[in-house]
PDB file of C-alpha atoms in Angstrom:
ATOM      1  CA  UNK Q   4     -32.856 200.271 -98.614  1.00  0.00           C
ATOM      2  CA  UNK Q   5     -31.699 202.756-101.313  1.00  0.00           C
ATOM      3  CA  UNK Q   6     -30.192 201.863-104.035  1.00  0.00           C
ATOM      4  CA  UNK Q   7     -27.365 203.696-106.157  1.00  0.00           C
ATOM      5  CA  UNK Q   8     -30.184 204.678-107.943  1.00  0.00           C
ATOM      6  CA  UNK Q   9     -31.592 207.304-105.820  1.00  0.00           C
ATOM      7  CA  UNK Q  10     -33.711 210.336-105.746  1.00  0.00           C
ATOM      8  CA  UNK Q  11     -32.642 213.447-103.737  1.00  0.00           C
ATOM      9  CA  UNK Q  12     -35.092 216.610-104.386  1.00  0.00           C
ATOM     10  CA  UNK Q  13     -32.903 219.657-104.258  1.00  0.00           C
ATOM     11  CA  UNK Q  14     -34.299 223.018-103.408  1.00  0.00           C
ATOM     12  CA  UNK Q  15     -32.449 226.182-105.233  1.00  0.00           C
ATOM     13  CA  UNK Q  16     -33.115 229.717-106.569  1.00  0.00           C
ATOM     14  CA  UNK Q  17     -32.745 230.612-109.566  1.00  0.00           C
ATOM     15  CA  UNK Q  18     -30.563 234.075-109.955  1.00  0.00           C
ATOM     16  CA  UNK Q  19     -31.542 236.869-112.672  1.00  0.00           C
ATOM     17  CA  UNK Q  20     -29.705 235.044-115.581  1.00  0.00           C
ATOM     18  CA  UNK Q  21     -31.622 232.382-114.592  1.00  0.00           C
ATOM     19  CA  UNK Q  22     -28.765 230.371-113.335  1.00  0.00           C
ATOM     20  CA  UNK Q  23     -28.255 228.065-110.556  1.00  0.00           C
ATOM     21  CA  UNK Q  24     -27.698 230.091-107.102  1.00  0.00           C
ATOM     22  CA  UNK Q  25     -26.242 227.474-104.130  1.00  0.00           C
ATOM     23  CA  UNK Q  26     -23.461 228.722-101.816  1.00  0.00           C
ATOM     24  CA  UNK Q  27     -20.925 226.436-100.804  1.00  0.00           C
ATOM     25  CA  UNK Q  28     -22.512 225.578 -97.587  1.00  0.00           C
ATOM     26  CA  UNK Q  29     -25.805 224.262 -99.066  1.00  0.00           C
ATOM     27  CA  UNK Q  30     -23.701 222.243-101.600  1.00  0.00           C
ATOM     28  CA  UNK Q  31     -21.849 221.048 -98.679  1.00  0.00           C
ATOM     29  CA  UNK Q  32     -25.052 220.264 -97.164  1.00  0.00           C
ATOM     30  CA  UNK Q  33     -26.237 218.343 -99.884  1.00  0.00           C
ATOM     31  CA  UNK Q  34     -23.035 216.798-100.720  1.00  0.00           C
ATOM     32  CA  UNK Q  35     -22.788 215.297 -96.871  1.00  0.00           C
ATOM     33  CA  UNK Q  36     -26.574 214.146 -97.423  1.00  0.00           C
ATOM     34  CA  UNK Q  37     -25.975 212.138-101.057  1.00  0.00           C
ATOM     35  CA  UNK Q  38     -22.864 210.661 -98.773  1.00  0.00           C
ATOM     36  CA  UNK Q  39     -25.073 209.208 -95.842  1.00  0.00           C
ATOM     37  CA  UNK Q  40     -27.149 208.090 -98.330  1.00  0.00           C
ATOM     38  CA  UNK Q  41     -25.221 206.307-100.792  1.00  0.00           C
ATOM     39  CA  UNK Q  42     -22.055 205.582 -98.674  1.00  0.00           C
ATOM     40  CA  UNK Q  43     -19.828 207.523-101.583  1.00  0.00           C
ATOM     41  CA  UNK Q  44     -17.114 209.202 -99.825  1.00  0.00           C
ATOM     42  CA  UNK Q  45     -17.307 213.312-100.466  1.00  0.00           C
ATOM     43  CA  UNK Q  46     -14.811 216.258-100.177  1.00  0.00           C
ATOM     44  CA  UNK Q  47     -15.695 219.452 -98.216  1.00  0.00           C
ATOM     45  CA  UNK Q  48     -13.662 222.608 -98.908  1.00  0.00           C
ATOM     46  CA  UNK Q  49     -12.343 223.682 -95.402  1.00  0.00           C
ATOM     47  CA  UNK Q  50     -13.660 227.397 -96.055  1.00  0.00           C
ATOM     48  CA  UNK Q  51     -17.050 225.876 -95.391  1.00  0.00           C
ATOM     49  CA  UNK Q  52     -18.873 227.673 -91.927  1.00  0.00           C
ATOM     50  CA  UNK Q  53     -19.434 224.085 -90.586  1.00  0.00           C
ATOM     51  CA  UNK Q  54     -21.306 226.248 -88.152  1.00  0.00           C
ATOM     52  CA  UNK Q  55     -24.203 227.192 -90.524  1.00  0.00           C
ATOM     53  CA  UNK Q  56     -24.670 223.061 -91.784  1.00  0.00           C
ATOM     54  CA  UNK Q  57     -25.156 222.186 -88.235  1.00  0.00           C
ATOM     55  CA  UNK Q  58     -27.771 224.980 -87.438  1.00  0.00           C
ATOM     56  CA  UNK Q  59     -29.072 223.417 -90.683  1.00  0.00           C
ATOM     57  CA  UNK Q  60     -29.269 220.072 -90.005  1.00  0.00           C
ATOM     58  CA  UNK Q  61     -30.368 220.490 -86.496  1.00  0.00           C
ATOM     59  CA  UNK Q  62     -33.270 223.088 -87.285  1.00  0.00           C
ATOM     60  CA  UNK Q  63     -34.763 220.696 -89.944  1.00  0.00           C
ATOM     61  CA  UNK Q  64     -33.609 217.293 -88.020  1.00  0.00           C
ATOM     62  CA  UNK Q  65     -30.679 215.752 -90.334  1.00  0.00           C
ATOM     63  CA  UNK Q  66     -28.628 215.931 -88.161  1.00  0.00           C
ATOM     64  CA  UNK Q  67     -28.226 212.028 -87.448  1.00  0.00           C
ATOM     65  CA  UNK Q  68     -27.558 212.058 -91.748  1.00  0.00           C
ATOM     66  CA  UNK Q  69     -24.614 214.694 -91.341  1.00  0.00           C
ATOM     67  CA  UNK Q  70     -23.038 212.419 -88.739  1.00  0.00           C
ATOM     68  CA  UNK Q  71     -23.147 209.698 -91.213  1.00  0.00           C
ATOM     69  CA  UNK Q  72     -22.245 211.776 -94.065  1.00  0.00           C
ATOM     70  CA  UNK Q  73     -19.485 213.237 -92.558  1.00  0.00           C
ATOM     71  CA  UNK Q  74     -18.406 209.640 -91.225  1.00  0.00           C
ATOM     72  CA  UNK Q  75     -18.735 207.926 -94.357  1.00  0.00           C
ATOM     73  CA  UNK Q  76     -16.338 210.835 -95.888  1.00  0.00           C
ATOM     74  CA  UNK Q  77     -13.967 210.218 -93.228  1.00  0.00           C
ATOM     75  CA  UNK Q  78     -14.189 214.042 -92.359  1.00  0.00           C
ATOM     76  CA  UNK Q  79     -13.667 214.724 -88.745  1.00  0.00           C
ATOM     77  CA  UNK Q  80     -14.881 218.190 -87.273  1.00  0.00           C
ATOM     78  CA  UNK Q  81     -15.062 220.007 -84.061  1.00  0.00           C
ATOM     79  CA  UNK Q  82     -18.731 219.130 -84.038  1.00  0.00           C
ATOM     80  CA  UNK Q  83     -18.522 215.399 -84.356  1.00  0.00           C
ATOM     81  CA  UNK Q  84     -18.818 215.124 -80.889  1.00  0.00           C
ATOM     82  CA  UNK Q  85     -22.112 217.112 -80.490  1.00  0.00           C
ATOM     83  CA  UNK Q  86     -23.155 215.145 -83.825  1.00  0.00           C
ATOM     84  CA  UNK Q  87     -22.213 211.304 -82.198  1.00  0.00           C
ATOM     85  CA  UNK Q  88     -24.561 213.328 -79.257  1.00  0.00           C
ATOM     86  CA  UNK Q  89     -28.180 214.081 -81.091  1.00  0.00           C
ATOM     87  CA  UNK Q  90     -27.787 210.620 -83.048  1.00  0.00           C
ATOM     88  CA  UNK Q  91     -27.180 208.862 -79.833  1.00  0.00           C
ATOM     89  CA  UNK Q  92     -30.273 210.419 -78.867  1.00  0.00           C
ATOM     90  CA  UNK Q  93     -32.763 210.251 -82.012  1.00  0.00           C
ATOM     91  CA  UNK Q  94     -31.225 206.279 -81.584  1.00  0.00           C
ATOM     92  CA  UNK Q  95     -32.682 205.632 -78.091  1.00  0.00           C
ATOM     93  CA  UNK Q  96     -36.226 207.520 -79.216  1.00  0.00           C
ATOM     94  CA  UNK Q  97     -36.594 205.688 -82.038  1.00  0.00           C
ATOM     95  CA  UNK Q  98     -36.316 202.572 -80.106  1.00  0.00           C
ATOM     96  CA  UNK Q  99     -39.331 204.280 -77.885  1.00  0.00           C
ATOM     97  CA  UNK Q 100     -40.986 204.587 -80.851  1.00  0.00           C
ATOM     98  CA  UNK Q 101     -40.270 201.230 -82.343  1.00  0.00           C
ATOM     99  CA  UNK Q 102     -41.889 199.898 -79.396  1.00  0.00           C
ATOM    100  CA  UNK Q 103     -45.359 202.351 -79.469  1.00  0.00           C
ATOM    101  CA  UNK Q 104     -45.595 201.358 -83.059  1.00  0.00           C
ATOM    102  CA  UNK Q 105     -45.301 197.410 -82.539  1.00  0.00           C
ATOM    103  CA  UNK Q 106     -47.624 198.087 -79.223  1.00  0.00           C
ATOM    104  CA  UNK Q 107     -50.275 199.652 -81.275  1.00  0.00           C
ATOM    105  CA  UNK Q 108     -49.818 197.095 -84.548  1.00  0.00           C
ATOM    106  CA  UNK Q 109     -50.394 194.474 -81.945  1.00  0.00           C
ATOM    107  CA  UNK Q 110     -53.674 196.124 -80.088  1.00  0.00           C
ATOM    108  CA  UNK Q 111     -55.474 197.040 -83.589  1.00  0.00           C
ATOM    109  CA  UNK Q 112     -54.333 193.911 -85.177  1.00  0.00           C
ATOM    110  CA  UNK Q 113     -56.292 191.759 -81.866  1.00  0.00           C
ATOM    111  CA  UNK Q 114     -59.341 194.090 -81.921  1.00  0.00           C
ATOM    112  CA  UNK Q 115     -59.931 194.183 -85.673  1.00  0.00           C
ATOM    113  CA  UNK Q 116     -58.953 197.786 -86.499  1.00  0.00           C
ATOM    114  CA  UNK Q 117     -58.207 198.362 -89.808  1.00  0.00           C
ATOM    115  CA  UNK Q 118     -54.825 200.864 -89.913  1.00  0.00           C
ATOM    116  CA  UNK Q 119     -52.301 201.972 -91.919  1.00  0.00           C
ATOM    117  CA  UNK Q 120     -48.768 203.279 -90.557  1.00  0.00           C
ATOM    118  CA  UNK Q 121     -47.894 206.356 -91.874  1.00  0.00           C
ATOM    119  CA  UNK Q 122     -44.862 208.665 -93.245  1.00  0.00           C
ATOM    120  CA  UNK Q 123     -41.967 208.319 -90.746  1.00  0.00           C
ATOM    121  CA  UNK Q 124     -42.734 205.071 -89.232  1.00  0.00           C
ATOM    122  CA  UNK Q 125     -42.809 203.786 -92.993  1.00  0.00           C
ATOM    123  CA  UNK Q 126     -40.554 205.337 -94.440  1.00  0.00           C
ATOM    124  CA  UNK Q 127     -37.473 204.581 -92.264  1.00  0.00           C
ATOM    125  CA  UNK Q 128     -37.165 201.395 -93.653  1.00  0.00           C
ATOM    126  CA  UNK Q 129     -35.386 202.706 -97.132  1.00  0.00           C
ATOM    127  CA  UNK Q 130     -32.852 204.639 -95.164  1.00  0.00           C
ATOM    128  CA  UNK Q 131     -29.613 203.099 -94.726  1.00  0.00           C
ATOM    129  CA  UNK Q 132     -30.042 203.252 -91.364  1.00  0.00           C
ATOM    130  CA  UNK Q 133     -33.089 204.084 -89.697  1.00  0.00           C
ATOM    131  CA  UNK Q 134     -32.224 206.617 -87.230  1.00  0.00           C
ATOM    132  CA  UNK Q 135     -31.432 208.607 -89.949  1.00  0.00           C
ATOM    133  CA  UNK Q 136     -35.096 209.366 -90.753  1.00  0.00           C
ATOM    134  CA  UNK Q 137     -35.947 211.413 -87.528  1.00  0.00           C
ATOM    135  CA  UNK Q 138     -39.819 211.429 -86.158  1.00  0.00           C
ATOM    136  CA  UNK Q 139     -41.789 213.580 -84.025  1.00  0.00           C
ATOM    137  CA  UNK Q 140     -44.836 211.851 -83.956  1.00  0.00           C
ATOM    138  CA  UNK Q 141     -46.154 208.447 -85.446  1.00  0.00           C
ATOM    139  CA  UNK Q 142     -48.831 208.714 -87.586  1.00  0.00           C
ATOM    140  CA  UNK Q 143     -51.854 205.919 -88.347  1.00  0.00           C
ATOM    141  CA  UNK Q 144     -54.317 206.363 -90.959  1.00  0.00           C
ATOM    142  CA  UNK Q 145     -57.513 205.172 -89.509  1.00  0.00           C
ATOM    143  CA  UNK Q 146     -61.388 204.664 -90.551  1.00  0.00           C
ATOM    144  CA  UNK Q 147     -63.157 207.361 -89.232  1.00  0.00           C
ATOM    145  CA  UNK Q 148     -65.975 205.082 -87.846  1.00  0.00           C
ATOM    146  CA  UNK Q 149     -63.479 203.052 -85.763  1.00  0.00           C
ATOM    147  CA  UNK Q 150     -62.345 206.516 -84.082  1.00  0.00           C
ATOM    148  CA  UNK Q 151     -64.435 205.309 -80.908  1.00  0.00           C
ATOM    149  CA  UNK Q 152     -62.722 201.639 -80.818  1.00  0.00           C
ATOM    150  CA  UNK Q 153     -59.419 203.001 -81.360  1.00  0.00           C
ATOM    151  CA  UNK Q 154     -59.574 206.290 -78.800  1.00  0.00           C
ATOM    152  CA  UNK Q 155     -61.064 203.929 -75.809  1.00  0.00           C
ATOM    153  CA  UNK Q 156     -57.998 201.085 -76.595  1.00  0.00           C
ATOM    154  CA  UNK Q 157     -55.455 203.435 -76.630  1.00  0.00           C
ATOM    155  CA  UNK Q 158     -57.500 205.168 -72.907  1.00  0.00           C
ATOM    156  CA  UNK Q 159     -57.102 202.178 -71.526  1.00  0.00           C
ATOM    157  CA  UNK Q 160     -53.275 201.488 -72.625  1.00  0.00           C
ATOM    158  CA  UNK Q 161     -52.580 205.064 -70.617  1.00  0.00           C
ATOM    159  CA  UNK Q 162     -52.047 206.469 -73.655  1.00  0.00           C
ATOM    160  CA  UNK Q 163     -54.122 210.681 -73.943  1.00  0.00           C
ATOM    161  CA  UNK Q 164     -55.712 212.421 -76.498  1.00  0.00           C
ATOM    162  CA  UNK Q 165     -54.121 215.606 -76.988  1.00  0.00           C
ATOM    163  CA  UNK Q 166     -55.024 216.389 -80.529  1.00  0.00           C
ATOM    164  CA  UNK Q 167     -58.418 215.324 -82.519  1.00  0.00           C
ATOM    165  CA  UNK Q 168     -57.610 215.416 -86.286  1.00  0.00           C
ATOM    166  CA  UNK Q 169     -60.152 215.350 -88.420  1.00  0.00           C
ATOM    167  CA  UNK Q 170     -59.119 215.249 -92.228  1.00  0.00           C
TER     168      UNK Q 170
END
């Protein structure tokens, strides 16, 4: 889990003075995300286009950590509703997921495939809570000389091959 002592990479632009350029929305933004994060309660100005942060937070999938953000400040919006919605949501897939990662942990581990779970599926486990790290896709680093093994297992578990990666 995270800590107080945290690490939160924030994307700006610099102006022409070389200054700091963030409009109130991304502060917002970033503000509700350090909330979710750390449980500190935060203030949002109520000239902020709530609007825009949920486009946000939908178009890059945050949105689950705006819900909590936003709960955690005890701010209540028109779009809490919509917000409760898409973490609902990202909560029941994970649970899908949860249960393609623990099916394919349990195949490889039986049949001696050596595999290492990857981004998402790892790192959920230092959110606060896990739904808050949304994933499209799991990803398994794999030797390449078990490709066979692992493609005909996964065949036979109904499982397809739409996409051959080969890094």
């Amino acid at each position: 889990k995270l800590s107080k002592k945290y690490v939160i990479i924030i994307l700006y632009v610099k102006n022409k003075k070389g200054g700091i350029c963030m409009n109130s929305e991304s502060k917002a933004l970033f503000d509700l995300i350090k909330s979710a994060l750390t449980g500190e309660k935060v203030a949002i100005s109520s000239e902020i286009n709530l609007e825009k942060i949920i486009k946000i937070a939908r178009l890059h999938q945050i949105a689950p950590i705006i819900f909590y953000g936003l709960k955690n400040s005890g701010l209540k919006t028109p779009y809490d509703d919509i917000l409760f919605e898409i973490t609902g949501q990202h909560i029941i897939i994970e649970q899908q997921q949860l249960g393609i990662i623990e099916e394919i942990k349990t195949a490889f581990t039986k049949n001696n495939i050596d595999f290492a779970f990857l981004k998402g599926s790892r790192l959920k486990n230092i959110y606060p809570k896990s739904e808050m790290r949304v994933m499209g896709d799991i990803d398994v680093l794999i030797k390449p000389e078990q490709y066979s093994k692992i493609k005909n297992l996964l065949l036979q578990k109904n499982y397809e091959e739409n996409f051959k990666w080969n890094y």
